[in-house]
PDB file of C-alpha atoms in Angstrom:
ATOM      1  CA  MET A 198    -105.909  12.822  62.306  1.00 39.00           C
ATOM      2  CA  SER A 199    -102.194  12.168  62.434  1.00 42.00           C
ATOM      3  CA  GLY A 200     -99.961  14.980  63.806  1.00 45.00           C
ATOM      4  CA  ALA A 201    -103.045  17.309  64.910  1.00 45.00           C
ATOM      5  CA  VAL A 202    -102.458  19.214  68.091  1.00 46.00           C
ATOM      6  CA  VAL A 203    -105.213  18.193  70.534  1.00 45.00           C
ATOM      7  CA  PRO A 204    -106.052  20.748  73.296  1.00 52.00           C
ATOM      8  CA  VAL A 205    -105.160  19.866  76.779  1.00 54.00           C
ATOM      9  CA  PRO A 206    -107.452  20.539  79.697  1.00 61.00           C
ATOM     10  CA  LEU A 207    -105.597  22.640  82.357  1.00 75.00           C
ATOM     11  CA  SER A 208    -107.335  20.564  84.893  1.00 76.00           C
ATOM     12  CA  ARG A 209    -104.960  17.797  83.758  1.00 82.00           C
ATOM     13  CA  ALA A 210    -101.793  19.645  83.285  1.00 86.00           C
ATOM     14  CA  LEU A 211    -102.083  21.971  86.002  1.00 90.00           C
ATOM     15  CA  PRO A 212    -101.689  19.599  88.947  1.00 90.00           C
ATOM     16  CA  VAL A 213     -98.498  17.884  87.399  1.00 90.00           C
ATOM     17  CA  ALA A 214     -96.873  21.337  86.670  1.00 90.00           C
ATOM     18  CA  LEU A 215     -97.799  22.983  90.152  1.00 91.00           C
ATOM     19  CA  PRO A 216     -94.884  21.772  92.171  1.00 88.00           C
ATOM     20  CA  VAL A 217     -92.506  23.120  89.526  1.00 89.00           C
ATOM     21  CA  MET A 218     -94.446  26.239  89.237  1.00 92.00           C
ATOM     22  CA  LEU A 219     -94.431  27.113  92.871  1.00 89.00           C
ATOM     23  CA  GLY A 220     -90.597  26.416  92.978  1.00 85.00           C
ATOM     24  CA  TYR A 221     -90.115  28.648  90.063  1.00 88.00           C
ATOM     25  CA  VAL A 222     -91.890  31.632  91.765  1.00 88.00           C
ATOM     26  CA  VAL A 223     -89.446  31.408  94.775  1.00 82.00           C
ATOM     27  CA  ILE A 224     -86.257  30.899  92.442  1.00 82.00           C
ATOM     28  CA  GLY A 225     -87.655  33.417  89.704  1.00 86.00           C
ATOM     29  CA  ILE A 226     -88.011  36.561  92.020  1.00 86.00           C
ATOM     30  CA  PRO A 227     -84.472  36.625  92.857  1.00 81.00           C
ATOM     31  CA  ALA A 228     -83.340  35.952  89.266  1.00 83.00           C
ATOM     32  CA  GLY A 229     -85.430  38.945  88.199  1.00 87.00           C
ATOM     33  CA  ILE A 230     -83.861  41.177  90.739  1.00 84.00           C
ATOM     34  CA  LEU A 231     -80.485  40.329  89.436  1.00 79.00           C
ATOM     35  CA  GLU A 232     -81.671  41.073  85.885  1.00 83.00           C
ATOM     36  CA  ALA A 233     -83.003  44.307  86.997  1.00 84.00           C
ATOM     37  CA  GLU A 234     -79.427  45.333  88.350  1.00 78.00           C
ATOM     38  CA  VAL A 235     -77.929  45.148  84.674  1.00 79.00           C
ATOM     39  CA  GLY A 236     -80.819  47.572  83.446  1.00 82.00           C
ATOM     40  CA  LEU A 237     -83.557  45.288  82.151  1.00 84.00           C
ATOM     41  CA  GLU A 238     -87.132  46.440  82.580  1.00 90.00           C
ATOM     42  CA  PRO A 239     -89.765  44.016  83.776  1.00 92.00           C
ATOM     43  CA  TRP A 240     -91.330  43.563  80.344  1.00 93.00           C
ATOM     44  CA  ALA A 241     -87.755  42.834  79.051  1.00 91.00           C
ATOM     45  CA  VAL A 242     -87.161  40.339  81.799  1.00 91.00           C
ATOM     46  CA  PHE A 243     -90.569  38.671  81.078  1.00 94.00           C
ATOM     47  CA  VAL A 244     -89.735  38.366  77.222  1.00 92.00           C
ATOM     48  CA  LEU A 245     -86.125  37.108  78.020  1.00 88.00           C
ATOM     49  CA  SER A 246     -87.437  34.546  80.488  1.00 89.00           C
ATOM     50  CA  CYS A 247     -89.956  33.156  77.697  1.00 89.00           C
ATOM     51  CA  THR A 248     -87.493  33.204  74.804  1.00 87.00           C
ATOM     52  CA  TYR A 249     -84.094  32.272  76.597  1.00 83.00           C
ATOM     53  CA  TYR A 250     -85.600  30.351  79.427  1.00 81.00           C
ATOM     54  CA  SER A 251     -82.807  29.052  81.411  1.00 79.00           C
ATOM     55  CA  GLY A 252     -82.840  29.267  85.076  1.00 74.00           C
ATOM     56  CA  ALA A 253     -78.922  28.631  85.448  1.00 72.00           C
ATOM     57  CA  GLY A 254     -78.233  30.881  82.469  1.00 74.00           C
ATOM     58  CA  GLN A 255     -80.232  33.695  83.656  1.00 77.00           C
ATOM     59  CA  PHE A 256     -78.629  33.727  87.172  1.00 73.00           C
ATOM     60  CA  MET A 257     -75.287  33.493  85.356  1.00 72.00           C
ATOM     61  CA  LEU A 258     -75.841  36.210  82.821  1.00 74.00           C
ATOM     62  CA  PRO A 259     -76.207  39.202  85.123  1.00 71.00           C
ATOM     63  CA  ASN A 260     -73.384  38.007  87.490  1.00 68.00           C
ATOM     64  CA  LEU A 261     -70.974  37.424  84.701  1.00 70.00           C
ATOM     65  CA  TRP A 262     -72.100  40.905  83.179  1.00 73.00           C
ATOM     66  CA  LEU A 263     -71.589  42.690  86.537  1.00 68.00           C
ATOM     67  CA  ALA A 264     -68.269  40.886  87.103  1.00 66.00           C
ATOM     68  CA  GLY A 265     -66.992  42.554  83.708  1.00 70.00           C
ATOM     69  CA  GLN A 266     -66.841  39.389  81.520  1.00 67.00           C
ATOM     70  CA  GLY A 267     -66.782  39.772  77.798  1.00 71.00           C
ATOM     71  CA  LEU A 268     -69.826  38.651  75.702  1.00 73.00           C
ATOM     72  CA  TRP A 269     -67.831  35.816  74.284  1.00 75.00           C
ATOM     73  CA  SER A 270     -66.866  34.518  77.759  1.00 66.00           C
ATOM     74  CA  ILE A 271     -70.487  34.886  78.830  1.00 71.00           C
ATOM     75  CA  GLY A 272     -71.900  33.192  75.935  1.00 73.00           C
ATOM     76  CA  ALA A 273     -69.379  30.338  76.029  1.00 70.00           C
ATOM     77  CA  SER A 274     -70.088  29.805  79.974  1.00 68.00           C
ATOM     78  CA  ILE A 275     -73.885  29.734  79.438  1.00 72.00           C
ATOM     79  CA  SER A 276     -73.691  27.423  76.470  1.00 73.00           C
ATOM     80  CA  LEU A 277     -71.650  25.012  78.451  1.00 67.00           C
ATOM     81  CA  VAL A 278     -74.172  25.016  81.263  1.00 66.00           C
ATOM     82  CA  ASN A 279     -77.065  24.247  78.902  1.00 72.00           C
ATOM     83  CA  MET A 280     -75.255  21.307  76.927  1.00 70.00           C
ATOM     84  CA  ARG A 281     -77.220  19.166  79.357  1.00 69.00           C
ATOM     85  CA  GLN A 282     -80.291  19.846  77.157  1.00 75.00           C
ATOM     86  CA  LEU A 283     -78.794  17.637  74.469  1.00 74.00           C
ATOM     87  CA  LEU A 284     -78.979  14.679  76.826  1.00 73.00           C
ATOM     88  CA  TYR A 285     -82.595  15.497  77.656  1.00 77.00           C
ATOM     89  CA  SER A 286     -83.413  15.731  73.893  1.00 76.00           C
ATOM     90  CA  ALA A 287     -81.824  12.242  73.403  1.00 76.00           C
ATOM     91  CA  ALA A 288     -83.935  10.873  76.136  1.00 79.00           C
ATOM     92  CA  LEU A 289     -87.281  12.457  74.996  1.00 81.00           C
ATOM     93  CA  ALA A 290     -86.674  11.924  71.221  1.00 80.00           C
ATOM     94  CA  PRO A 291     -88.427   8.564  71.020  1.00 82.00           C
ATOM     95  CA  SER A 292     -91.792   9.894  72.607  1.00 81.00           C
ATOM     96  CA  MET A 293     -91.563  12.866  70.189  1.00 82.00           C
ATOM     97  CA  ALA A 294     -90.903  10.907  66.960  1.00 81.00           C
ATOM     98  CA  ASN A 295     -94.328  11.157  65.482  1.00 84.00           C
ATOM     99  CA  VAL A 296     -95.228  14.654  66.779  1.00 85.00           C
ATOM    100  CA  ALA A 297     -96.216  17.427  64.400  1.00 87.00           C
ATOM    101  CA  LYS A 298     -93.217  19.826  63.941  1.00 86.00           C
ATOM    102  CA  PRO A 299     -94.690  22.993  65.479  1.00 88.00           C
ATOM    103  CA  LEU A 300     -95.575  21.222  68.669  1.00 86.00           C
ATOM    104  CA  LYS A 301     -92.350  19.586  68.721  1.00 86.00           C
ATOM    105  CA  ALA A 302     -90.511  22.671  68.347  1.00 86.00           C
ATOM    106  CA  LEU A 303     -92.606  24.460  71.153  1.00 88.00           C
ATOM    107  CA  PHE A 304     -91.902  21.311  73.412  1.00 87.00           C
ATOM    108  CA  ALA A 305     -88.126  21.397  72.716  1.00 84.00           C
ATOM    109  CA  ALA A 306     -87.864  25.181  73.477  1.00 84.00           C
ATOM    110  CA  THR A 307     -89.605  24.888  76.692  1.00 87.00           C
ATOM    111  CA  VAL A 308     -87.950  21.762  78.395  1.00 87.00           C
ATOM    112  CA  THR A 309     -86.207  22.463  81.766  1.00 85.00           C
ATOM    113  CA  ASP A 310     -84.482  20.063  84.269  1.00 80.00           C
ATOM    114  CA  GLU A 311     -87.691  20.011  86.311  1.00 83.00           C
ATOM    115  CA  SER A 312     -90.182  19.658  83.542  1.00 86.00           C
ATOM    116  CA  PHE A 313     -88.013  17.003  82.003  1.00 87.00           C
ATOM    117  CA  GLY A 314     -88.021  14.847  85.036  1.00 83.00           C
ATOM    118  CA  VAL A 315     -91.788  15.314  85.553  1.00 86.00           C
ATOM    119  CA  ASN A 316     -92.509  14.468  81.894  1.00 87.00           C
ATOM    120  CA  MET A 317     -90.271  11.501  81.737  1.00 85.00           C
ATOM    121  CA  GLU A 318     -91.964   9.911  84.713  1.00 83.00           C
ATOM    122  CA  ARG A 319     -95.281  10.555  83.088  1.00 86.00           C
ATOM    123  CA  LEU A 320     -94.410   9.330  79.721  1.00 85.00           C
ATOM    124  CA  SER A 321     -92.909   6.000  81.186  1.00 81.00           C
ATOM    125  CA  SER A 322     -95.933   5.167  83.448  1.00 83.00           C
ATOM    126  CA  ASP A 323     -99.078   6.867  81.754  1.00 84.00           C
ATOM    127  CA  PRO A 324     -99.826   5.518  78.269  1.00 85.00           C
ATOM    128  CA  SER A 325    -102.330   8.611  77.874  1.00 85.00           C
ATOM    129  CA  TRP A 326     -99.712  11.103  78.721  1.00 87.00           C
ATOM    130  CA  ASP A 327     -98.614  12.507  75.255  1.00 85.00           C
ATOM    131  CA  ALA A 328     -96.735  15.276  73.659  1.00 85.00           C
ATOM    132  CA  SER A 329     -99.673  17.810  74.186  1.00 87.00           C
ATOM    133  CA  CYS A 330     -99.736  16.949  77.979  1.00 89.00           C
ATOM    134  CA  ALA A 331     -96.011  17.320  78.282  1.00 89.00           C
ATOM    135  CA  THR A 332     -95.831  20.498  76.262  1.00 89.00           C
ATOM    136  CA  ALA A 333     -98.866  22.114  78.497  1.00 91.00           C
ATOM    137  CA  VAL A 334     -96.755  21.354  81.651  1.00 92.00           C
ATOM    138  CA  ASN A 335     -93.537  22.938  80.058  1.00 90.00           C
ATOM    139  CA  VAL A 336     -95.583  26.171  79.196  1.00 92.00           C
ATOM    140  CA  LEU A 337     -97.239  26.542  82.442  1.00 93.00           C
ATOM    141  CA  SER A 338     -93.837  26.109  84.269  1.00 92.00           C
ATOM    142  CA  MET A 339     -92.321  28.675  81.714  1.00 92.00           C
ATOM    143  CA  LEU A 340     -95.092  31.150  82.319  1.00 93.00           C
ATOM    144  CA  SER A 341     -94.645  30.784  86.070  1.00 94.00           C
ATOM    145  CA  TRP A 342     -90.907  31.371  85.733  1.00 93.00           C
ATOM    146  CA  ALA A 343     -91.234  34.374  83.378  1.00 93.00           C
ATOM    147  CA  THR A 344     -93.869  36.157  85.663  1.00 95.00           C
ATOM    148  CA  ALA A 345     -91.697  35.634  88.945  1.00 92.00           C
ATOM    149  CA  ASN A 346     -88.773  37.090  86.956  1.00 91.00           C
ATOM    150  CA  ALA A 347     -90.745  40.165  85.966  1.00 93.00           C
ATOM    151  CA  VAL A 348     -91.985  40.610  89.395  1.00 93.00           C
ATOM    152  CA  GLY A 349     -88.591  40.438  90.876  1.00 89.00           C
ATOM    153  CA  ALA A 350     -87.319  42.886  88.480  1.00 89.00           C
ATOM    154  CA  ALA A 351     -90.408  45.150  89.366  1.00 90.00           C
ATOM    155  CA  VAL A 352     -89.736  45.166  93.011  1.00 86.00           C
ATOM    156  CA  GLY A 353     -86.039  45.245  93.071  1.00 73.00           C
ATOM    157  CA  ASP A 354     -84.429  45.845  96.265  1.00 61.00           C
ATOM    158  CA  ALA A 355     -87.781  46.560  98.012  1.00 66.00           C
ATOM    159  CA  LEU A 356     -88.170  42.796  98.401  1.00 60.00           C
ATOM    160  CA  ALA A 357     -85.549  41.402 100.554  1.00 56.00           C
ATOM    161  CA  MET A 358     -85.076  37.648  99.923  1.00 55.00           C
ATOM    162  CA  PRO A 359     -82.033  35.846 101.177  1.00 57.00           C
ATOM    163  CA  THR A 360     -80.214  33.929  98.428  1.00 52.00           C
ATOM    164  CA  ASP A 361     -79.964  30.812 100.661  1.00 56.00           C
ATOM    165  CA  VAL A 362     -83.844  30.610 100.356  1.00 58.00           C
ATOM    166  CA  ALA A 363     -83.473  30.580  96.531  1.00 52.00           C
ATOM    167  CA  SER A 364     -80.711  27.796  96.788  1.00 53.00           C
ATOM    168  CA  PHE A 365     -82.944  25.811  98.999  1.00 61.00           C
ATOM    169  CA  ALA A 366     -85.998  25.987  96.919  1.00 55.00           C
ATOM    170  CA  MET A 367     -84.117  24.687  93.854  1.00 53.00           C
ATOM    171  CA  THR A 368     -82.528  21.828  95.903  1.00 59.00           C
ATOM    172  CA  SER A 369     -86.168  21.003  97.337  1.00 62.00           C
ATOM    173  CA  ILE A 370     -87.393  20.877  93.750  1.00 56.00           C
ATOM    174  CA  PHE A 371     -84.959  18.097  92.654  1.00 60.00           C
ATOM    175  CA  ILE A 372     -85.618  16.236  95.987  1.00 67.00           C
ATOM    176  CA  CYS A 373     -89.153  16.147  95.239  1.00 62.00           C
ATOM    177  CA  LEU A 374     -88.926  15.140  91.740  1.00 58.00           C
ATOM    178  CA  LEU A 375     -86.315  12.501  92.619  1.00 64.00           C
ATOM    179  CA  LEU A 376     -88.638  10.965  95.442  1.00 67.00           C
ATOM    180  CA  THR A 377     -91.700  10.774  92.972  1.00 59.00           C
ATOM    181  CA  GLN A 378     -89.693   8.885  90.406  1.00 60.00           C
ATOM    182  CA  GLU A 379     -90.106   5.158  89.711  1.00 63.00           C
ATOM    183  CA  PHE A 380     -87.063   3.715  91.355  1.00 71.00           C
ATOM    184  CA  SER A 381     -86.079   1.494  88.460  1.00 76.00           C
ATOM    185  CA  ARG A 382     -82.393   0.578  87.687  1.00 80.00           C
ATOM    186  CA  PRO A 383     -81.600   3.523  85.418  1.00 79.00           C
ATOM    187  CA  THR A 384     -83.087   6.003  87.725  1.00 76.00           C
ATOM    188  CA  VAL A 385     -81.256   4.654  90.793  1.00 84.00           C
ATOM    189  CA  VAL A 386     -77.890   4.291  88.916  1.00 86.00           C
ATOM    190  CA  GLY A 387     -78.418   7.856  87.300  1.00 82.00           C
ATOM    191  CA  ALA A 388     -79.042   9.397  90.733  1.00 81.00           C
ATOM    192  CA  VAL A 389     -76.024   7.844  92.490  1.00 90.00           C
ATOM    193  CA  THR A 390     -73.753   8.758  89.605  1.00 89.00           C
ATOM    194  CA  ALA A 391     -74.911  12.284  89.578  1.00 85.00           C
ATOM    195  CA  ALA A 392     -74.385  12.505  93.490  1.00 86.00           C
ATOM    196  CA  VAL A 393     -70.753  10.818  93.128  1.00 92.00           C
ATOM    197  CA  VAL A 394     -69.844  13.325  90.386  1.00 89.00           C
ATOM    198  CA  VAL A 395     -71.082  16.446  92.214  1.00 83.00           C
ATOM    199  CA  ALA A 396     -69.136  15.295  95.328  1.00 90.00           C
ATOM    200  CA  LEU A 397     -65.940  14.532  93.378  1.00 92.00           C
ATOM    201  CA  CYS A 398     -66.096  17.924  91.606  1.00 86.00           C
ATOM    202  CA  LYS A 399     -66.448  19.700  94.901  1.00 84.00           C
ATOM    203  CA  ALA A 400     -63.661  17.501  96.589  1.00 88.00           C
ATOM    204  CA  VAL A 401     -61.189  18.669  93.818  1.00 90.00           C
ATOM    205  CA  GLY A 402     -62.332  22.342  93.989  1.00 85.00           C
ATOM    206  CA  ALA A 403     -64.288  22.276  90.810  1.00 78.00           C
ATOM    207  CA  GLY A 404     -67.675  23.219  92.751  1.00 70.00           C
ATOM    208  CA  GLY A 405     -68.583  25.786  89.885  1.00 64.00           C
ATOM    209  CA  VAL A 406     -69.343  22.922  87.385  1.00 69.00           C
ATOM    210  CA  ALA A 407     -70.240  20.210  89.922  1.00 75.00           C
ATOM    211  CA  VAL A 408     -74.027  20.470  89.240  1.00 68.00           C
ATOM    212  CA  VAL A 409     -73.732  20.654  85.505  1.00 68.00           C
ATOM    213  CA  ALA A 410     -71.262  17.633  85.438  1.00 79.00           C
ATOM    214  CA  GLY A 411     -73.408  15.710  87.837  1.00 79.00           C
ATOM    215  CA  ALA A 412     -76.546  16.233  85.920  1.00 73.00           C
ATOM    216  CA  ALA A 413     -74.895  15.314  82.437  1.00 76.00           C
ATOM    217  CA  ALA A 414     -73.188  12.316  83.935  1.00 83.00           C
ATOM    218  CA  GLY A 415     -76.371  11.095  85.518  1.00 80.00           C
ATOM    219  CA  VAL A 416     -78.624  11.369  82.550  1.00 75.00           C
ATOM    220  CA  ALA A 417     -75.973   9.877  80.378  1.00 83.00           C
ATOM    221  CA  VAL A 418     -75.295   6.747  82.621  1.00 86.00           C
ATOM    222  CA  ALA A 419     -79.100   6.328  83.063  1.00 80.00           C
ATOM    223  CA  LEU A 420     -79.743   6.322  79.388  1.00 78.00           C
ATOM    224  CA  ALA A 421     -76.690   3.872  78.879  1.00 85.00           C
ATOM    225  CA  VAL A 422     -78.138   1.486  81.470  1.00 81.00           C
ATOM    226  CA  GLY A 423     -81.774   1.835  80.137  1.00 73.00           C
ATOM    227  CA  GLY A 424     -80.484   1.143  76.630  1.00 68.00           C
ATOM    228  CA  ALA A 425     -78.554  -1.822  77.807  1.00 62.00           C
ATOM    229  CA  GLY A 426     -81.591  -3.242  79.553  1.00 58.00           C
ATOM    230  CA  GLU A 427     -83.810  -2.833  76.398  1.00 54.00           C
ATOM    231  CA  SER A 428     -81.170  -4.596  74.152  1.00 48.00           C
ATOM    232  CA  ARG A 429     -80.773  -7.538  76.550  1.00 49.00           C
ATOM    233  CA  PRO A 430     -82.422 -10.721  75.211  1.00 46.00           C
ATOM    234  CA  VAL A 431     -85.240 -11.916  77.321  1.00 40.00           C
ATOM    235  CA  GLU A 432     -84.719 -15.311  78.910  1.00 45.00           C
ATOM    236  CA  GLY A 433     -87.207 -17.983  79.639  1.00 42.00           C
ATOM    237  CA  GLY A 434     -90.272 -18.986  77.726  1.00 40.00           C
ATOM    238  CA  GLY A 435     -92.979 -17.005  79.420  1.00 41.00           C
ATOM    239  CA  SER A 436     -96.480 -17.960  79.846  1.00 36.00           C
TER     240      SER A 436
END
């Protein structure tokens, strides 16, 4: 049946999502502690994490609020950080072209940097990996993030966790995802571009936007290189 939603066994989606889920536990607890500092109850933090679902944004929001920034300033800052999702959507759109709208909406609402990397690798290397599998990975990751945030909000200051631990956990997730990618020309060029842009931003004192700029530049260049490769005429007769 065209457009039907096919249930996905957890036994297939869970191993793929597990590295991201474990990383989100370490990162999500400090985020929940910060959210509790602005007065959010654990249940509200869980709902926020499921509906807003932006790791960088959820770290930014309480920090900006506690710093006395206005609502417009907070909204603009978080929107800028999340603009990279437009690039993710462009990369994933071909794989979602014939997907039923409810499933497509759920998938789009649950994409993150890490699940994007995991699903892009699977969609390009495994013909049986479809929108249902990808969405299952997204939702499992989201539930892990939301639960960790709620736990952080519940325990508050009782759980001492150095912020550098959370920072290293975020970095380690991306290193793991990078090393598990197929080293095609687009992925290599994209990774190098992202690293160069981050280094340049930090060198000129723009460290606050370095990661966002690097991610956006890397994805944009990888898409451009991949598109150029697809449009290039095939040479030779072949067998």
